Short mmCIF file of C-alpha atoms in Angstrom, two decimals:
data_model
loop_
_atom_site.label_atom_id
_atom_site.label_comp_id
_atom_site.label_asym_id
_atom_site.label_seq_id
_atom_site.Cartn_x
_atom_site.Cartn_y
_atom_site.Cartn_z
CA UNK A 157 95.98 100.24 100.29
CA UNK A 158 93.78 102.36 98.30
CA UNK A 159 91.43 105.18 100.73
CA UNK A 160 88.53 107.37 99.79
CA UNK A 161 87.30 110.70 101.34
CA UNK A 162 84.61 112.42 101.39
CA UNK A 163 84.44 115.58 103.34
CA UNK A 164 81.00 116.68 103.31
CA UNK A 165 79.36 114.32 106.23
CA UNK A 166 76.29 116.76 105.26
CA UNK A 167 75.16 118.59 101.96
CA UNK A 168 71.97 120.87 101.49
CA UNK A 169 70.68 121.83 98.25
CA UNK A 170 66.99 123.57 96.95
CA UNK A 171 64.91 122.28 94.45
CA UNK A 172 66.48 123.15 90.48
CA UNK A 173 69.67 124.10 92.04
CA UNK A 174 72.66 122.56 91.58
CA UNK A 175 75.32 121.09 93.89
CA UNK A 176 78.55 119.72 94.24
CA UNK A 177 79.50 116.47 96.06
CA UNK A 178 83.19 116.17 96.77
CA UNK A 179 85.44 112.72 97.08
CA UNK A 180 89.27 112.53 96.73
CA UNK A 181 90.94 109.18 96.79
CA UNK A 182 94.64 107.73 97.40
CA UNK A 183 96.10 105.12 95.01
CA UNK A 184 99.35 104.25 93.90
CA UNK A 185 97.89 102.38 91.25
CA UNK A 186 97.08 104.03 87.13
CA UNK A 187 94.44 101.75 86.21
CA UNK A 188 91.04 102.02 88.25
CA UNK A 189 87.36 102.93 88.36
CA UNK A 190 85.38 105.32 90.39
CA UNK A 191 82.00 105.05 90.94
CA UNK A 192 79.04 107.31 92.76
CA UNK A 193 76.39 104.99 94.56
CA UNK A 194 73.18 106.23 95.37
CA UNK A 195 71.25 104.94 98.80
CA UNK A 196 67.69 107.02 99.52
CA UNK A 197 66.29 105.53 102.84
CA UNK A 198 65.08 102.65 103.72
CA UNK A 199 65.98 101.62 100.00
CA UNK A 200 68.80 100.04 98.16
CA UNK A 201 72.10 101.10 96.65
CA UNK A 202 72.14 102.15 93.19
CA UNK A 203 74.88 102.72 90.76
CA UNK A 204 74.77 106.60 89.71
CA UNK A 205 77.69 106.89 87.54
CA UNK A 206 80.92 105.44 86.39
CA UNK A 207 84.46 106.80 85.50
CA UNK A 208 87.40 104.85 84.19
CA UNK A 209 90.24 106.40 84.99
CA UNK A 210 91.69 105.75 81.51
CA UNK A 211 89.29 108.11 80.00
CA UNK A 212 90.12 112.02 79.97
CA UNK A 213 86.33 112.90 79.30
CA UNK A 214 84.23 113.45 82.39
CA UNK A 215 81.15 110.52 82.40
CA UNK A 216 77.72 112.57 82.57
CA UNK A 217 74.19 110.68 82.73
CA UNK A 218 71.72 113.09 82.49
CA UNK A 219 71.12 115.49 85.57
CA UNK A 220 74.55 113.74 87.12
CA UNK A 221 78.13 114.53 85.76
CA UNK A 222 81.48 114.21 87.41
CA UNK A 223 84.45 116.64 87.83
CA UNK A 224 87.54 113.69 87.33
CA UNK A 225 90.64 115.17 88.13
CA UNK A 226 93.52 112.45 87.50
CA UNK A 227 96.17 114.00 88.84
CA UNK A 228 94.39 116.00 92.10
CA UNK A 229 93.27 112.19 92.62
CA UNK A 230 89.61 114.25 93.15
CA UNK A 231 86.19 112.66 91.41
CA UNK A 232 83.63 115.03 92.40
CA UNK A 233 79.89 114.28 91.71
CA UNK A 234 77.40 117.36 90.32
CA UNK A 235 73.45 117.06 90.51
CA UNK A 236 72.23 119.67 88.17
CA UNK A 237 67.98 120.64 88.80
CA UNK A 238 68.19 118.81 91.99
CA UNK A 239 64.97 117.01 92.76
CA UNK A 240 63.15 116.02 95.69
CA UNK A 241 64.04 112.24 94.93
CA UNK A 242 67.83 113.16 95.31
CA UNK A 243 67.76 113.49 98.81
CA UNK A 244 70.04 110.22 99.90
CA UNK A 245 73.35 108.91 101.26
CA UNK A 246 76.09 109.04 98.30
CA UNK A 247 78.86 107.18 98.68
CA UNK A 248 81.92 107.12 96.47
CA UNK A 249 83.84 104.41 95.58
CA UNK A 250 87.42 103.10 94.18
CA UNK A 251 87.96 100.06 92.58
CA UNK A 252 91.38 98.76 91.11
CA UNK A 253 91.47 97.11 87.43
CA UNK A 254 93.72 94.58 89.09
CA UNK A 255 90.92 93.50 91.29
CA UNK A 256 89.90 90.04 90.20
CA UNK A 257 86.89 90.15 92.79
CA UNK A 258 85.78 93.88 91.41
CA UNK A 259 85.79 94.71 95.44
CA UNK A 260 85.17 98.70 96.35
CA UNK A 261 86.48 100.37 98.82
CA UNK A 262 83.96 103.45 99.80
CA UNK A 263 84.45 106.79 101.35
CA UNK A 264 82.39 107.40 103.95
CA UNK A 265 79.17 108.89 102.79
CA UNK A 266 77.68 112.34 101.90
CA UNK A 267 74.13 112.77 103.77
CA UNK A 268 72.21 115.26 100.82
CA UNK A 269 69.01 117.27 101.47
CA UNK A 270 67.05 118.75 99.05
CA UNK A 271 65.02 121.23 99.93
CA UNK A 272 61.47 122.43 98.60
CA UNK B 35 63.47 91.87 85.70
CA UNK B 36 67.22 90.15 87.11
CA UNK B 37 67.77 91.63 90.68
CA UNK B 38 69.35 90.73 93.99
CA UNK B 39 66.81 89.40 96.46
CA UNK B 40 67.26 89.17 100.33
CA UNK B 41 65.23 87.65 102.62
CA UNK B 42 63.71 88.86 105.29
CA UNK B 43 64.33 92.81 105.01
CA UNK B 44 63.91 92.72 108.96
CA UNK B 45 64.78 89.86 111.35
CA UNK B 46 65.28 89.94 114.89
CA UNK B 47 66.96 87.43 116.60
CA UNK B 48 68.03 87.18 120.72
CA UNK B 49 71.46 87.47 122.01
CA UNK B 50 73.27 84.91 121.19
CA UNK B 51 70.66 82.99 118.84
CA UNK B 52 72.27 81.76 115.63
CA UNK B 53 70.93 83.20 112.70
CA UNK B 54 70.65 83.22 108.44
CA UNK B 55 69.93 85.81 106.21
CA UNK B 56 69.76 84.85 102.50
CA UNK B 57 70.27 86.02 99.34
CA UNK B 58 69.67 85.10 96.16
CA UNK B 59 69.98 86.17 92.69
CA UNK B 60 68.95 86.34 88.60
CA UNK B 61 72.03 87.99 87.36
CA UNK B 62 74.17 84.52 87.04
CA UNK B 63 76.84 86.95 88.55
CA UNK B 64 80.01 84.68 89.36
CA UNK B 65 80.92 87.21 92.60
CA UNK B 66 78.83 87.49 95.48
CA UNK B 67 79.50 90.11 98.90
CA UNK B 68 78.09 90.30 101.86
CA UNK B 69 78.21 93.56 103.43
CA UNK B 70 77.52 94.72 107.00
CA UNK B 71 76.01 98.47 106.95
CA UNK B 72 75.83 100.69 110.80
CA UNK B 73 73.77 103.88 110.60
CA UNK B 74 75.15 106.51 108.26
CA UNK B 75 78.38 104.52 107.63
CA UNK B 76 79.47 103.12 104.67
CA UNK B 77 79.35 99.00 104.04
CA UNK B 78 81.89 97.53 105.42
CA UNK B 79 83.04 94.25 103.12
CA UNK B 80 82.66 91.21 104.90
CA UNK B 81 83.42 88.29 102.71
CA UNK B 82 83.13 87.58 99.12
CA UNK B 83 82.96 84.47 96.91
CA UNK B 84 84.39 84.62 93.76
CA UNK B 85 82.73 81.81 92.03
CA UNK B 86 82.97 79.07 94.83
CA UNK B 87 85.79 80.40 96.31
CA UNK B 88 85.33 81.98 99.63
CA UNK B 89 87.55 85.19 100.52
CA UNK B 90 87.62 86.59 103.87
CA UNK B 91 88.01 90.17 104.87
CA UNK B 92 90.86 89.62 107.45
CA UNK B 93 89.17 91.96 110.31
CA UNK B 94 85.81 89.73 109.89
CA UNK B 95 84.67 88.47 113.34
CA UNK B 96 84.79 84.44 113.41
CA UNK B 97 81.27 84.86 114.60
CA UNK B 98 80.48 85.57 110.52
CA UNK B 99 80.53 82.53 108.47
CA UNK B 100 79.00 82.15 104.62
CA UNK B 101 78.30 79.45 102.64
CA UNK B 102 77.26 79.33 98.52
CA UNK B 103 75.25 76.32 98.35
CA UNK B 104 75.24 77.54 94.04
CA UNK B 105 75.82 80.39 91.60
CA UNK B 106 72.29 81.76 92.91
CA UNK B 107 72.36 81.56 96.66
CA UNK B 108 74.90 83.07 99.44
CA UNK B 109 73.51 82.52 102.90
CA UNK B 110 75.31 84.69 106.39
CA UNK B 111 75.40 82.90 109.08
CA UNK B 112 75.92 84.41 112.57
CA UNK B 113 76.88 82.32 115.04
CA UNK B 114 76.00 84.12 118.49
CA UNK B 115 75.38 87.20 117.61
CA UNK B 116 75.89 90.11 120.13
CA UNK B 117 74.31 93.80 120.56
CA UNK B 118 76.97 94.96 118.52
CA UNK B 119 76.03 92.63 115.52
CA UNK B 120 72.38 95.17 114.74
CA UNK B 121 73.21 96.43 111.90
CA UNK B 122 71.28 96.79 108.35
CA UNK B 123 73.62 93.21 105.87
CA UNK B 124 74.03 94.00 102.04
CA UNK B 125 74.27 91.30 99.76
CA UNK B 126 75.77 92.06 96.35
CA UNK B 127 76.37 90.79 92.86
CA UNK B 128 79.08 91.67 90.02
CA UNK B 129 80.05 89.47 87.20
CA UNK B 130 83.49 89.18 85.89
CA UNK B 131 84.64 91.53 83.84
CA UNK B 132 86.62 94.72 83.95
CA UNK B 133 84.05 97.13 83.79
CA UNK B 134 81.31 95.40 86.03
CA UNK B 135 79.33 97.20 88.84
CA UNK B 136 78.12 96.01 91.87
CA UNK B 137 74.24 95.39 92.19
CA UNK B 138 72.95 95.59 95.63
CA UNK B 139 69.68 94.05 97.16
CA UNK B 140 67.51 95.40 99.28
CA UNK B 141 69.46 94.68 102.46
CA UNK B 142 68.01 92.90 105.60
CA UNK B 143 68.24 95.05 108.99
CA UNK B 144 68.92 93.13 111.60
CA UNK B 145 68.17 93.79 115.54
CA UNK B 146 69.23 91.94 118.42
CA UNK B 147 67.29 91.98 121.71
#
């Protein structure tokens, strides 16, 4: 069975900086997608950004880019010019190309603050 | 603009009242989840229904059920629900193919007095 980990229960950042989330997963598997969700409170989940793992080049949409790291089995999430509307949950998830029912299996959650 | 809808976003129910939350949806996604969310934790997969088959997490309580009534509509039903059972339920969508996300709704938070 497939696990994801992220380490940083907490993550602080000021406004314009930048800041790293981190997630490593476990999979004996070479065909997969990871994925960074989004939740602000008291508001839904939102896709941020997608990575197939077939793909060398990092995915970037706009102020968001990952650090995918095949091998280190590590798919870290960067927020460049943080903004006040960052401040959420972000969970990372696995998913395995095999997975008729596209199910995810999430790490645990990174709590990020953005400060003024 | 296609979404995933749940109704209500808050419903309280008593100990041991049954009780439905609903979702619906505009996507004409063929998978639907149901997810059940505890503060600062990640979802926790519940069931799914892939198409009209129904697949069940194996460490989901019997108290859960879930029916799809049609492509639009998943409904949780708890049968007797406990303290233990407050939590804030995800419902979400994905369609078929390789590359598909999963959209979430809204969410409904449930409390039990």
């Amino acid at each position: 069975a497939q696990t994801v980990t992220q380490s940083q229960p907490e993550m602080s950042v000021q406004e314009a900086e930048t800041v790293t989330l981190s997630c490593t997963y476990d999979t004996s598997e070479s065909d997969y997608y990871l994925f960074w969700y989004k939740q602000p409170p008291s508001r839904q989940m939102i896709l941020v950004i997608r990575q197939e793992a077939y793909k060398q080049q990092n995915a970037t949409e706009n102020r968001f880019s990952v650090n995918f790291q095949k091998a280190a089995k590590s798919f870290s999430l960067k927020i460049s010019d943080s903004q006040l509307g960052d401040a959420a949950m972000y969970f990372c998830a696995y998913r395995s190309a095999l997975n008729a029912g596209n199910m995810l299996t999430f790490g645990g959650g990174t709590r990020l603050m953005v400060k003024p | 603009d296609a979404m995933v809808i749940q109704n209500p976003r808050y419903q309280v129910t008593q100990f041991g009242k049954p009780v439905t939350l609903s979702c619906s949806q505009t996507l004409n996604h063929n998978v639907m989840y149901w997810y059940q969310q505890k503060s600062s934790q990640a979802p926790k997969l519940l069931f799914h229904y892939y198409d009209k088959d129904f697949n069940n997490e194996a460490d989901t309580p019997d108290n859960f059920q879930s029916r799809r009534p049609n492509t639009s509509f998943c409904f949780l039903d708890i049968r007797s629900p406990g303290l233990g059972d407050a939590a804030m339920y995800l419902c979400a969508t994905s369609g078929p193919g390789r590359k598909e996300e999963q959209y979430f709704g809204p969410g409904t938070r449930l409390t039990v007095t």
